[in-house]
Coordinates of C-alpha atoms in Angstrom, one line a residue:
M1 CA 53.0 36.5 8.1
N2 CA 49.7 37.6 9.8
E3 CA 49.3 36.4 13.4
P4 CA 46.3 34.1 13.7
P5 CA 43.9 34.9 16.5
T6 CA 43.8 32.5 19.4
D7 CA 40.6 31.2 20.9
L8 CA 41.0 33.5 23.8
D9 CA 41.3 36.5 21.5
L10 CA 38.1 35.5 19.7
V11 CA 36.2 35.1 23.0
S12 CA 37.5 37.9 25.1
E13 CA 38.5 40.7 22.6
P14 CA 35.5 43.0 22.2
E15 CA 35.1 45.1 19.1
R16 CA 37.2 48.2 19.4
P17 CA 37.1 51.5 17.5
Y18 CA 39.3 52.0 14.4
H19 CA 40.5 55.5 15.2
H20 CA 43.0 56.4 17.9
G21 CA 44.5 59.7 16.9
N22 CA 47.8 59.0 15.1
L23 CA 47.6 55.2 15.6
R24 CA 50.7 54.4 13.4
A25 CA 52.9 56.7 15.6
E26 CA 51.4 55.2 18.8
L27 CA 52.0 51.6 17.6
L28 CA 55.6 52.5 16.7
K29 CA 56.2 54.1 20.1
R30 CA 54.7 51.2 22.1
A31 CA 56.6 48.7 19.9
W32 CA 59.9 50.7 20.3
D33 CA 59.5 50.7 24.1
S34 CA 58.6 47.0 24.2
I35 CA 61.6 46.0 22.2
E36 CA 63.9 48.2 24.4
L37 CA 62.7 46.2 27.4
E38 CA 62.2 42.7 26.1
G39 CA 63.4 42.4 22.6
A40 CA 61.5 41.6 19.4
E41 CA 60.6 38.0 20.1
G42 CA 57.6 38.6 22.2
L43 CA 56.3 41.6 20.2
S44 CA 52.7 41.2 19.1
L45 CA 50.6 43.5 16.9
R46 CA 47.4 42.1 18.5
A47 CA 48.7 42.9 22.0
L48 CA 49.8 46.4 21.0
A49 CA 46.3 47.1 19.6
R50 CA 44.7 45.8 22.8
E51 CA 46.9 48.1 24.9
L52 CA 45.9 51.0 22.8
G53 CA 42.2 50.1 23.0
V54 CA 41.7 49.6 19.3
S55 CA 40.8 46.6 17.1
H56 CA 43.4 44.4 15.6
G57 CA 41.9 45.4 12.2
A58 CA 42.8 49.0 13.0
S59 CA 46.5 48.2 13.6
A60 CA 46.5 46.0 10.4
R61 CA 45.6 49.1 8.4
H62 CA 49.0 50.5 9.2
F63 CA 51.1 47.3 9.4
K64 CA 49.9 44.2 7.6
D65 CA 51.8 41.9 9.9
K66 CA 54.6 41.8 12.6
Q67 CA 57.4 41.9 10.0
A68 CA 56.0 45.1 8.5
L69 CA 56.1 46.6 12.0
L70 CA 59.7 45.5 12.5
D71 CA 60.6 47.0 9.2
A72 CA 59.1 50.3 10.2
L73 CA 60.9 50.2 13.6
A74 CA 64.2 49.4 12.0
T75 CA 63.7 52.3 9.5
L76 CA 63.0 54.6 12.4
G77 CA 66.1 53.4 14.2
Y78 CA 68.3 54.0 11.2
E79 CA 66.8 57.5 10.8
R80 CA 67.7 58.3 14.4
L81 CA 71.1 56.8 14.1
N82 CA 71.9 58.7 10.9
R83 CA 70.8 62.0 12.5
A84 CA 73.2 61.3 15.4
L85 CA 76.0 60.9 12.8
S86 CA 75.0 63.9 10.7
G87 CA 77.9 66.0 12.0
L88 CA 80.4 63.8 10.1
S89 CA 79.3 65.4 6.8
S90 CA 79.6 68.9 8.1
S91 CA 82.3 71.2 6.7
A92 CA 82.7 72.9 10.1
G93 CA 85.6 71.9 12.2
P94 CA 88.6 69.6 11.6
F95 CA 87.8 66.1 10.2
E96 CA 89.5 64.5 13.2
T97 CA 87.1 66.1 15.5
R98 CA 84.0 65.3 13.4
F99 CA 85.2 61.7 12.9
K100 CA 85.8 61.0 16.6
A101 CA 82.4 62.6 17.5
A102 CA 80.5 60.5 15.0
A103 CA 82.2 57.3 16.1
L104 CA 81.4 58.0 19.7
A105 CA 77.8 58.8 18.8
Y106 CA 77.5 55.4 17.1
V107 CA 78.8 53.6 20.1
K108 CA 76.6 55.6 22.4
F109 CA 73.5 54.7 20.3
A110 CA 74.4 51.0 20.3
V111 CA 74.9 51.0 24.1
S112 CA 71.7 52.9 24.7
H113 CA 69.6 50.8 22.3
P114 CA 71.2 47.4 22.0
R115 CA 68.0 45.4 21.3
L116 CA 66.9 48.0 18.7
L117 CA 70.3 47.9 17.0
R118 CA 70.1 44.1 16.8
L119 CA 66.6 44.4 15.3
M120 CA 67.9 47.0 12.8
H121 CA 70.6 44.7 11.5
A122 CA 68.3 41.7 11.4
A123 CA 65.4 43.5 9.7
K124 CA 67.6 44.8 6.8
L125 CA 68.5 41.2 5.9
H126 CA 64.9 40.0 5.9
P127 CA 63.6 39.0 2.4
E128 CA 60.7 41.4 2.8
A129 CA 62.8 44.4 3.9
S130 CA 61.6 47.6 2.3
A131 CA 63.7 49.6 -0.2
T132 CA 63.7 52.5 2.3
L133 CA 65.2 50.3 5.0
H134 CA 67.9 49.1 2.6
E135 CA 68.7 52.6 1.7
L136 CA 68.9 53.9 5.2
S137 CA 70.9 50.9 6.5
C138 CA 73.7 51.7 4.0
A139 CA 73.8 55.4 4.9
T140 CA 76.2 55.1 7.8
L141 CA 79.0 53.4 5.8
R142 CA 78.3 55.5 2.7
T143 CA 78.5 58.7 4.8
L144 CA 81.7 57.6 6.4
T145 CA 83.2 56.7 3.0
D146 CA 82.3 60.1 1.5
A147 CA 83.6 62.0 4.5
I148 CA 86.9 60.1 4.3
A149 CA 87.2 60.8 0.6
T150 CA 86.5 64.5 1.1
A151 CA 89.1 64.6 3.9
Q152 CA 91.6 62.9 1.7
H153 CA 91.2 65.6 -0.9
G154 CA 91.7 68.3 1.7
G155 CA 94.8 66.6 3.1
E156 CA 93.0 65.7 6.4
A157 CA 93.2 61.9 6.0
R158 CA 95.7 59.4 4.7
G159 CA 95.5 58.2 1.1
G160 CA 94.1 54.9 0.0
D161 CA 90.7 53.4 -1.0
A162 CA 88.2 55.4 1.0
R163 CA 85.7 52.5 1.0
H164 CA 88.3 50.1 2.6
L165 CA 89.3 52.7 5.2
A166 CA 85.7 53.4 6.1
L167 CA 85.0 49.7 6.4
V168 CA 87.9 49.1 8.8
A169 CA 87.0 52.2 10.8
F170 CA 83.4 51.1 11.1
A171 CA 84.5 47.6 12.1
N172 CA 86.5 49.1 15.0
F173 CA 83.9 51.2 16.6
H174 CA 81.1 48.7 15.9
G175 CA 83.2 46.1 17.5
I176 CA 83.6 48.1 20.7
A177 CA 79.8 48.7 20.7
T178 CA 79.2 45.0 20.4
L179 CA 81.6 44.2 23.3
A180 CA 80.0 46.8 25.4
T181 CA 76.4 45.6 24.8
D182 CA 77.5 42.0 25.4
D183 CA 79.2 43.0 28.7
L184 CA 82.7 41.8 27.4
L185 CA 84.8 44.8 28.3
Q186 CA 86.2 43.2 31.5
G187 CA 84.9 46.0 33.7
M188 CA 86.1 48.9 31.6
A189 CA 83.6 51.7 31.1
W190 CA 82.3 51.7 27.5
Q191 CA 83.3 55.4 27.3
D192 CA 86.9 54.6 28.0
A193 CA 87.0 51.6 25.7
A194 CA 85.4 53.7 22.9
A195 CA 87.9 56.5 23.4
L196 CA 90.8 54.0 23.1
S197 CA 89.4 52.3 20.0
I198 CA 88.5 55.5 18.3
G199 CA 91.9 56.9 19.1
F200 CA 93.7 53.9 17.6
T201 CA 91.4 54.0 14.5
W202 CA 92.2 57.7 14.0
Q203 CA 95.9 56.9 14.0
G204 CA 95.3 54.7 10.9
L205 CA 93.3 57.4 9.2
A206 CA 95.4 60.4 10.0
P207 CA 97.5 61.9 7.2
A208 CA 101.2 61.2 7.3
R209 CA 103.2 63.9 9.2
Q210 CA 105.2 66.1 6.9
E211 CA 108.9 66.3 7.5
Q212 CA 109.9 69.6 9.1
P213 CA 112.3 71.7 7.0

């Protein structure tokens, strides 16, 4: 929904130019920084345009309303998160090493960007969420599922439904990330909690040890 102008906006906001270099990128950067500090509730396209010295109409050319901006921010967040997890799909190195590194990268992203992560999960459920956002939001679990299936074929992971194993694994390290961002780790460093959780999760994924002859 478009944000209606207030009386103060109509009186005090002078006409501003429509061009500001790469305005879309500048709006996203300012919005990202704002959410990191204060969350999405107080985010305003009109205020962002005012900070950048352009008209509200100029910002509306890139984002029709606040929800469109939140969708774009969530999309950017998933793109960055998926890049952080890209090593999981690599064929280099043992699957155990790649799995643990990807799980730790997810927890680190969540701890570093808690408000953004909440926005990302909320935006993908919005009725007006874009197809791109839907696709990117499913990539983490899909990548983990594919990686487990590949590891199973190579004897690097236990048998079973790869989708179910991926879901349980994701629940474990997402749960640690949530506890960390909500300050519920009882004083334990998030790195230590993540290492313990990821280690236990790996025990459930590791292939059965073969009997020695």
